[in-house]
Coordinates of C-alpha atoms and ligand atoms in Angstrom, one line a residue:
X1 CA 146.5 153.7 121.7
X2 CA 148.3 151.1 124.1
X3 CA 147.1 146.8 123.7
X4 CA 146.6 144.2 126.4
X5 CA 148.9 141.3 125.8
X6 CA 147.4 138.0 127.4
X7 CA 149.2 134.6 127.1
X8 CA 147.1 131.0 128.4
X9 CA 148.1 127.7 130.4
X10 CA 148.3 129.8 133.9
X11 CA 145.8 128.8 136.7
X12 CA 144.6 132.1 138.6
X13 CA 145.9 131.4 142.8
X14 CA 146.1 134.3 145.5
X15 CA 144.2 137.1 146.4
X16 CA 143.2 140.1 144.5
X17 CA 141.4 143.5 146.1
X18 CA 138.1 145.2 144.4
X19 CA 138.3 149.3 144.2
X20 CA 135.1 151.7 144.6
X21 CA 132.9 151.0 142.7
X22 CA 132.6 153.2 139.1
X23 CA 129.1 152.9 139.1
X24 CA 128.4 154.5 142.5
X25 CA 131.4 156.9 142.5
X26 CA 129.9 159.0 138.5
X27 CA 126.6 160.6 140.2
X28 CA 127.6 160.5 143.8
X29 CA 130.4 162.9 142.6
X30 CA 127.5 164.5 140.3
X31 CA 125.6 164.8 143.7
X32 CA 128.0 167.6 145.0
X33 CA 125.9 169.6 142.8
X34 CA 123.9 169.6 145.2
X35 CA 126.1 171.5 148.0
X36 CA 127.8 174.5 148.5
X37 CA 130.6 172.5 150.9
X38 CA 133.1 170.4 150.3
X39 CA 132.7 166.3 150.4
X40 CA 135.2 164.3 151.1
X41 CA 134.6 160.5 148.9
X42 CA 137.0 158.3 149.6
X43 CA 138.1 154.6 147.8
X44 CA 137.0 155.9 144.2
X45 CA 138.7 154.2 142.1
X46 CA 141.6 155.3 140.0
X47 CA 139.5 154.8 136.1
X48 CA 139.2 157.6 133.3
X49 CA 135.5 158.0 133.8
X50 CA 135.6 159.2 137.6
X51 CA 138.5 161.5 135.5
X52 CA 136.2 163.1 132.5
X53 CA 133.3 163.5 135.9
X54 CA 135.8 165.6 137.8
X55 CA 136.3 167.6 134.0
X56 CA 132.8 168.2 133.5
X57 CA 132.2 169.4 137.0
X58 CA 135.3 171.9 137.8
X59 CA 134.0 173.5 133.8
X60 CA 130.3 174.0 135.9
X61 CA 132.1 175.8 138.1
X62 CA 133.2 173.7 140.9
X63 CA 136.8 173.0 142.3
X64 CA 137.3 169.5 142.1
X65 CA 140.8 167.4 143.2
X66 CA 140.9 163.9 142.1
X67 CA 143.8 161.8 144.2
X68 CA 142.3 158.5 144.2
X69 CA 142.1 156.7 146.0
X70 CA 140.8 160.3 147.4
X71 CA 138.0 163.1 145.3
X72 CA 137.1 166.3 147.0
X73 CA 135.2 168.7 145.6
X74 CA 134.4 172.5 146.7
X75 CA 132.4 175.5 145.5
X76 CA 134.3 177.4 142.8
X77 CA 132.7 181.4 142.8
X78 CA 131.4 181.1 139.2
X79 CA 128.7 178.3 138.0
X80 CA 128.1 177.6 134.1
X81 CA 125.2 175.0 134.3
X82 CA 126.0 173.8 131.1
X83 CA 127.6 170.4 129.9
X84 CA 129.0 171.3 126.6
X85 CA 128.4 167.8 123.6
X86 CA 132.8 167.3 124.1
X87 CA 132.5 166.1 127.6
X88 CA 129.3 164.3 127.2
X89 CA 130.0 162.2 123.8
X90 CA 133.2 161.1 125.9
X91 CA 130.3 159.1 128.9
X92 CA 126.9 159.6 128.7
X93 CA 126.7 159.3 133.1
X94 CA 127.4 162.6 131.7
X95 CA 123.0 163.3 131.6
X96 CA 123.8 162.8 135.0
X97 CA 124.2 166.6 136.5
X98 CA 121.1 167.2 134.8
X99 CA 118.5 166.6 137.6
X100 CA 120.9 168.4 140.3
X101 CA 121.2 171.4 137.9
X102 CA 118.8 172.2 137.3
X103 CA 117.5 171.4 140.9
X104 CA 120.3 173.4 142.7
X105 CA 120.2 176.3 140.2
X106 CA 117.1 176.1 137.9
X107 CA 118.3 175.4 134.6
X108 CA 119.7 173.4 133.0
X109 CA 122.0 172.7 129.1
X110 CA 123.2 168.9 129.4
X111 CA 124.2 167.6 125.6
X112 CA 122.4 165.0 124.3
X113 CA 124.5 162.1 125.2
X114 CA 123.2 160.1 121.5
X115 CA 123.7 156.5 121.4
X116 CA 126.5 154.4 121.6
X117 CA 128.2 150.9 120.6
X118 CA 125.7 148.7 123.9
X119 CA 121.7 150.6 121.6
X120 CA 120.4 153.2 121.6
X121 CA 119.8 154.4 125.7
X122 CA 117.4 157.6 125.4
X123 CA 117.2 159.5 128.6
X124 CA 113.0 160.2 127.9
X125 CA 112.4 158.5 132.0
X126 CA 115.0 161.1 132.9
X127 CA 112.5 164.2 130.8
X128 CA 109.5 163.4 131.9
X129 CA 110.5 162.9 135.4
X130 CA 112.0 166.7 135.8
X131 CA 108.8 167.5 133.7
X132 CA 106.1 165.7 136.3
X133 CA 108.6 168.3 139.0
X134 CA 107.7 171.6 136.3
X135 CA 110.8 171.8 134.1
X136 CA 109.8 173.4 130.9
X137 CA 112.3 171.1 129.0
X138 CA 113.1 171.9 125.1
X139 CA 115.8 170.2 122.6
X140 CA 117.8 172.7 120.7
X141 CA 120.6 171.8 118.8
X142 CA 121.6 168.9 120.6
X143 CA 121.4 170.0 123.8
X144 CA 118.2 169.3 127.0
X145 CA 117.7 172.2 128.1
X146 CA 115.4 172.5 131.4
X147 CA 114.4 174.9 133.7
X148 CA 112.3 174.5 136.7
X149 CA 108.3 175.9 137.4
X150 CA 107.9 179.6 136.1
X151 CA 111.1 180.6 134.0
X152 CA 114.0 178.8 137.0
X153 CA 112.0 178.5 140.2
X154 CA 112.4 175.2 142.7
X155 CA 111.2 171.8 141.2
X156 CA 108.2 170.7 143.4
X157 CA 107.8 167.9 144.3
X158 CA 105.3 165.1 142.2
X159 CA 104.6 161.3 141.7
X160 CA 106.7 159.4 139.3
X161 CA 106.5 156.2 137.5
X162 CA 108.9 154.9 134.9
X163 CA 108.0 152.9 132.0
X164 CA 111.5 150.8 132.5
X165 CA 113.1 150.9 135.0
X166 CA 116.8 152.9 134.1
X167 CA 119.5 152.9 136.4
X168 CA 120.8 157.0 135.8
X169 CA 117.3 158.0 135.4
X170 CA 116.8 156.8 138.8
X171 CA 119.4 158.7 140.3
X172 CA 118.7 161.6 138.2
X173 CA 115.8 162.0 139.5
X174 CA 116.3 161.2 143.1
X175 CA 118.8 164.0 143.1
X176 CA 115.8 166.2 141.3
X177 CA 113.7 165.2 144.3
X178 CA 116.7 165.9 146.8
X179 CA 115.9 169.7 147.1
X180 CA 113.1 169.8 145.1
X181 CA 109.7 171.8 147.4
X182 CA 107.3 169.2 149.3
X183 CA 106.7 165.1 148.8
X184 CA 108.7 162.9 145.9
X185 CA 107.7 159.5 144.5
X186 CA 108.8 157.2 142.0
X187 CA 107.3 153.8 141.0
X188 CA 109.0 151.2 139.7
X189 CA 113.1 152.5 140.2
X190 CA 115.6 150.6 139.2
X191 CA 117.8 148.7 142.5
X192 CA 121.2 147.9 141.9
X193 CA 122.4 148.6 145.2
X194 CA 124.5 152.4 143.7
X195 CA 121.1 153.2 143.7
X196 CA 120.1 152.0 147.4
X197 CA 124.5 154.0 148.1
X198 CA 123.4 157.4 146.6
X199 CA 120.4 157.1 148.7
X200 CA 123.1 156.7 151.2
X201 CA 124.4 160.4 150.9
X202 CA 121.5 162.0 150.2
X203 CA 120.6 161.5 153.2
X204 CA 123.9 162.6 154.9
X205 CA 123.2 165.5 152.9
X206 CA 119.9 166.4 154.5
X207 CA 117.4 165.1 152.7
X208 CA 114.9 162.8 153.6
X209 CA 115.1 159.2 150.8
X210 CA 113.3 155.8 151.9
X211 CA 113.4 153.3 149.7
X212 CA 116.4 152.7 148.5
X213 CA 117.2 150.2 146.3
X214 CA 113.0 149.6 146.2
X215 CA 110.9 149.3 143.6
X216 CA 109.1 152.3 144.7
X217 CA 111.3 155.2 146.8
X218 CA 109.8 157.9 148.8
X219 CA 111.9 161.0 148.6
X220 CA 110.8 164.5 150.7
X221 CA 113.0 167.7 149.3
X222 CA 115.0 169.3 151.7
X223 CA 113.8 173.3 153.2
X224 CA 117.0 175.0 152.0
X225 CA 118.6 176.9 148.8
X226 CA 121.2 173.2 148.7
X227 CA 122.3 170.3 150.8
X228 CA 124.8 169.7 153.9
X229 CA 128.2 168.3 151.8
X230 CA 129.8 164.4 153.1
X231 CA 131.7 162.0 153.2
X232 CA 131.5 159.3 152.2
X233 CA 133.6 156.5 151.4
X234 CA 132.6 154.2 147.9
X235 CA 130.8 150.2 147.9
X236 CA 133.1 147.9 146.7
X237 CA 132.4 147.7 142.7
X238 CA 130.5 143.8 142.0
X239 CA 131.1 144.2 138.0
X240 CA 134.9 144.0 138.8
X241 CA 134.3 141.3 141.5
X242 CA 132.1 139.5 139.0
X243 CA 135.1 140.7 136.5
X244 CA 137.5 138.5 138.4
X245 CA 134.9 136.1 139.6
X246 CA 134.6 135.0 136.2
X247 CA 138.8 135.1 135.1
X248 CA 139.1 132.8 138.9
X249 CA 136.5 130.0 137.5
X250 CA 136.9 130.3 133.7
X251 CA 140.8 129.0 134.3
X252 CA 140.2 125.7 135.6
X253 CA 142.5 124.6 138.9
X254 CA 142.3 128.3 140.4
X255 CA 141.9 128.9 144.0
X256 CA 141.1 132.9 144.0
X257 CA 140.3 135.6 146.8
X258 CA 138.1 137.8 145.6
X259 CA 138.3 141.3 148.6
X260 CA 136.4 143.1 149.0
X261 CA 132.8 141.6 146.8
X262 CA 129.9 140.8 148.0
X263 CA 127.6 137.9 147.7
X264 CA 124.3 139.9 147.9
X265 CA 125.1 141.5 145.5
X266 CA 125.5 138.9 143.6
X267 CA 123.0 136.7 143.7
X268 CA 122.5 136.0 140.2
X269 CA 126.0 135.6 139.5
X270 CA 126.6 133.2 141.8
X271 CA 123.7 130.4 141.7
X272 CA 124.9 130.9 137.2
X273 CA 127.9 130.6 138.0
X274 CA 126.9 127.5 141.2
X275 CA 124.8 125.8 138.5
X276 CA 128.1 125.9 136.1
X277 CA 130.2 124.4 137.9
X278 CA 132.4 126.7 140.6
X279 CA 132.5 126.6 144.0
X280 CA 132.3 130.3 146.0
X281 CA 132.5 130.2 149.5
X282 CA 131.8 133.7 151.5
X283 CA 134.8 134.3 153.2
X284 CA 134.9 136.8 155.4
X285 CA 134.2 140.2 153.7
X286 CA 135.3 138.6 150.0
X287 CA 134.5 135.4 148.7
X288 CA 137.1 132.1 147.2
X289 CA 136.3 131.1 144.1
X290 CA 137.1 128.2 142.1
X291 CA 136.0 125.4 139.6
X292 CA 137.8 121.0 139.5
X293 CA 135.5 119.5 137.6
X294 CA 134.5 120.4 133.6
X295 CA 132.0 123.4 132.9
X296 CA 128.0 122.5 132.3
X297 CA 126.1 125.3 130.1
X298 CA 123.8 127.2 131.7
X299 CA 121.6 129.4 130.0
X300 CA 121.1 133.5 130.9
X301 CA 118.8 136.2 130.4
X302 CA 119.7 139.1 131.7
X303 CA 117.6 142.1 133.1
X304 CA 117.3 144.8 135.9
X305 CA 118.2 144.7 139.5
X306 CA 118.1 141.5 140.8
X307 CA 118.6 140.0 137.9
X308 CA 121.2 138.5 136.1
X309 CA 123.4 142.0 135.4
X310 CA 123.2 143.5 131.8
X311 CA 127.2 144.4 132.9
X312 CA 128.6 140.6 133.6
X313 CA 126.8 138.8 129.8
X314 CA 129.6 138.7 127.7
X315 CA 132.2 137.5 130.9
X316 CA 130.0 135.0 131.2
X317 CA 129.4 133.8 127.9
X318 CA 133.2 134.1 127.5
X319 CA 133.0 130.9 130.1
X320 CA 130.4 129.2 128.9
X321 CA 132.5 129.4 125.0
X322 CA 134.1 126.6 126.4
X323 CA 131.3 124.2 129.0
X324 CA 130.1 120.5 127.7
X325 CA 127.2 121.2 125.9
X326 CA 125.1 124.0 124.2
X327 CA 124.2 127.3 126.3
X328 CA 121.8 130.0 125.1
X329 CA 122.0 133.7 126.5
X330 CA 118.9 136.6 126.1
X331 CA 120.3 139.6 126.1
X332 CA 117.6 142.3 127.4
X333 CA 117.9 145.5 128.7
X334 CA 120.7 146.5 125.4
X335 CA 119.8 145.9 121.4
X336 CA 123.3 145.6 120.7
X337 CA 125.4 143.7 123.4
X338 CA 126.7 140.9 121.6
X339 CA 129.7 142.8 119.7
X340 CA 132.4 140.9 121.5
X341 CA 130.1 137.8 119.5
X342 CA 132.5 138.1 116.5
X343 CA 135.9 138.5 118.2
X344 CA 135.3 135.7 120.3
X345 CA 134.4 133.6 117.3
X346 CA 138.0 134.6 115.7
X347 CA 139.6 133.0 118.4
X348 CA 137.7 129.6 118.0
X349 CA 134.0 129.8 120.5
X350 CA 130.9 128.9 118.7
X351 CA 128.4 130.6 118.7
X352 CA 125.1 132.1 116.0
X353 CA 123.8 134.6 117.3
X354 CA 120.1 135.3 116.5
X355 CA 118.4 138.6 117.5
X356 CA 118.8 139.3 121.3
X357 CA 119.9 135.4 121.9
X358 CA 123.7 134.1 121.4
X359 CA 123.3 130.1 121.0
X360 CA 126.2 128.8 123.0
X361 CA 128.2 125.7 122.1
X362 CA 131.0 124.6 124.5
X363 CA 134.4 123.4 122.5
X364 CA 137.6 122.4 124.3
X365 CA 139.9 125.8 124.0
X366 CA 140.2 129.3 122.4
X367 CA 143.4 130.9 120.0
X368 CA 145.1 133.5 120.8
X369 CA 144.0 136.2 118.2
X370 CA 144.5 140.2 117.7
X371 CA 140.9 140.9 119.0
X372 CA 138.8 144.6 118.6
X373 CA 138.0 145.8 122.4
X374 CA 133.6 147.3 121.6
X375 CA 133.2 148.6 124.9
X376 CA 134.3 148.2 128.6
X377 CA 132.6 144.8 129.6
X378 CA 132.9 143.1 126.1
X379 CA 137.3 144.2 126.3
X380 CA 137.1 142.3 129.9
X381 CA 135.4 139.8 128.0
X382 CA 138.7 138.9 125.2
X383 CA 140.8 139.3 128.4
X384 CA 139.2 136.4 130.1
X385 CA 139.2 134.9 126.7
X386 CA 142.9 135.4 126.3
X387 CA 143.6 133.7 129.0
X388 CA 141.4 130.1 128.2
X389 CA 144.3 129.9 125.1
X390 CA 147.1 127.4 125.6
X391 CA 150.2 128.1 127.7
X392 CA 152.3 130.9 125.4
X393 CA 149.5 131.1 122.6
X394 CA 149.1 134.8 123.2
X395 CA 146.0 137.3 122.5
X396 CA 145.1 141.2 121.9
X397 CA 143.5 142.9 123.5
X398 CA 143.4 146.2 121.4
X399 CA 141.3 150.1 122.1
X400 CA 142.4 149.3 125.6
X401 CA 141.2 152.4 125.9
X402 CA 137.8 151.0 127.0
X403 CA 139.2 149.1 129.9
X404 CA 140.4 152.1 131.3
X405 CA 137.3 153.2 131.7
X406 CA 136.2 151.3 133.6
X407 CA 139.3 148.3 135.7
X408 CA 141.5 150.2 137.0
X409 CA 145.6 148.8 136.7
X410 CA 143.1 145.1 134.8
X411 CA 146.9 143.4 134.1
X412 CA 148.4 144.6 136.9
X413 CA 145.6 142.3 139.2
X414 CA 145.7 139.5 137.4
X415 CA 149.1 139.2 136.9
X416 CA 148.8 139.9 140.7
X417 CA 147.3 136.6 140.6
X418 CA 149.2 133.9 138.2
X419 CA 147.1 135.1 135.1
X420 CA 150.1 135.6 131.9
X421 CA 148.9 139.5 130.6
X422 CA 151.3 142.6 130.3
X423 CA 150.1 146.5 128.7
X424 CA 152.2 147.3 125.1
X425 CA 152.3 151.5 125.6
X426 CA 151.7 152.6 122.1
X427 CA 151.3 149.3 120.6
X428 CA 148.9 150.6 117.8
X429 CA 151.0 153.2 117.3
Ligands
EPU501 N1 116.5 153.3 128.6 C1 114.8 154.3 127.9 N2 115.2 155.5 128.8 C2 115.3 156.0 129.3 C3 116.8 155.4 129.8 C4 116.9 154.2 130.1 O1 114.7 153.4 127.7 O2 114.9 157.5 129.8 C5 116.0 152.2 128.7 C6 117.3 152.0 128.0 O3 117.7 152.4 126.6 C7 118.0 151.1 128.5 C8 116.9 150.1 130.3 O4 116.7 151.1 130.0 O5 117.2 149.3 127.3 C9 118.3 150.4 130.9 O6 118.8 151.8 131.0 P1 119.3 152.4 132.4 O7 118.8 153.7 131.7 O8 119.6 151.8 133.0 O9 120.7 152.2 131.6 P2 121.7 153.2 132.1 O10 121.4 154.5 134.0 O11 122.6 154.4 130.7 C10 123.6 151.7 133.3 C11 125.2 151.9 134.2 C12 125.1 150.6 133.3 C13 124.9 149.3 132.8 C14 122.8 149.7 132.6 C15 122.3 148.2 132.8 C16 125.9 153.4 134.8 C17 126.4 154.9 135.2 N3 125.9 153.0 134.5 O12 123.3 152.6 132.3 O13 126.7 150.0 132.8 O14 125.1 148.5 131.6 O15 123.0 150.6 134.6 O16 122.6 147.9 134.4 O17 124.9 153.6 135.9 C18 128.9 150.4 132.8 O18 129.4 150.2 133.3 O19 129.9 148.9 131.8 C19 127.4 150.2 131.9 C20 127.4 150.7 130.9

């Protein structure tokens, strides 16, 4: 297994280009199931999760060519509307094939994803919405088995209220509604930019989606058996952008341009970073991040978009680990998303965990150590922490396969802006 070695003491400068958004590409790849034509996606990041989705689509009978940053998907000969546990367990976003499969083929059998390192992550809201659209749903031996009305018929438009705004739940039902008969109204939808992006795709494909990116969405399904194919370039990844912004701000004296970062998608993070003493300015299609003075403590509470993103909590906590004073970080989205804290404590961070809050007392510096990545964003926070140690003080971040799920060539990109970082192949063998 590979590891990432990082040594501190280097200010960052220059520019880093942000890749396409993983969490926009995944539902869009699944949306290709709604069409029999050949679709082309551009600006797709070169990530493990993209390859897992491609493998899943191939298993379902599609022809998929991944040649990052392009992916081509076309219908194959046989469709097998079944997503096996072996693939779903590698990436829980695989549940995103459920809505399109049952809408397009009248039935689907998809493994329940189960829990993961950050929480239980149920899918009850996805299932409740499909039932409202006329699906019969059974859970058998760990699988969701969904059938359209009358034993495999076309879904019907419905009114769906989400008890909790769910990103992939909203996306699954958007794709189901795009081929359902009549109009679907969805209330209390998640509002992430990736959902707006899926709305753009479904409109290109011939459905009528109104309100994607707001909490109320209306969707009129296309009156035909399948949707049109599309050609589309994916939006930049706001969480990758946010991660490089925090890395730049964490190392004093850095001055980094984040190419492709959109201020409008990152407002909560930008506001909190500015309160912490970071300088962030829009520059064309990018942001410039600097920090000259000391970091100030700032409290954050994660919330659905446009609130502070849970996917930036671990990285922001590292910033606060060096702030002058106490900050309180509250995680409201996932119940187990502080797995990075014990690793950061081993590097000298002073953090007390109380339920869903982390109380951070800033320290003067962190110390290099061997640490273990537990999930994607936690791994990124450990890499940033390694950059905050003294010159020559080395941190080894293990289990980097988590990072490879969601950060394209992170060590190359960080090295490109001056970090002392390398990937060590087979370090954990
Ligand atoms: N929830 C339910 N029932 C449901 C669905 C969700 O109770 O049926 C709960 C979840 O347990 C959680 C909350 O609702 O407490 C929000 O979860 P959501 O469904 O929005 O999360 P998700 O769709 O599974 C996506 C991203 C995550 C990101 C979250 C929150 C994708 C592929 N994944 O997950 O991204 O953290 O939204 O913003 O879009 C990552 O990229 O590292 C990542 C984990």
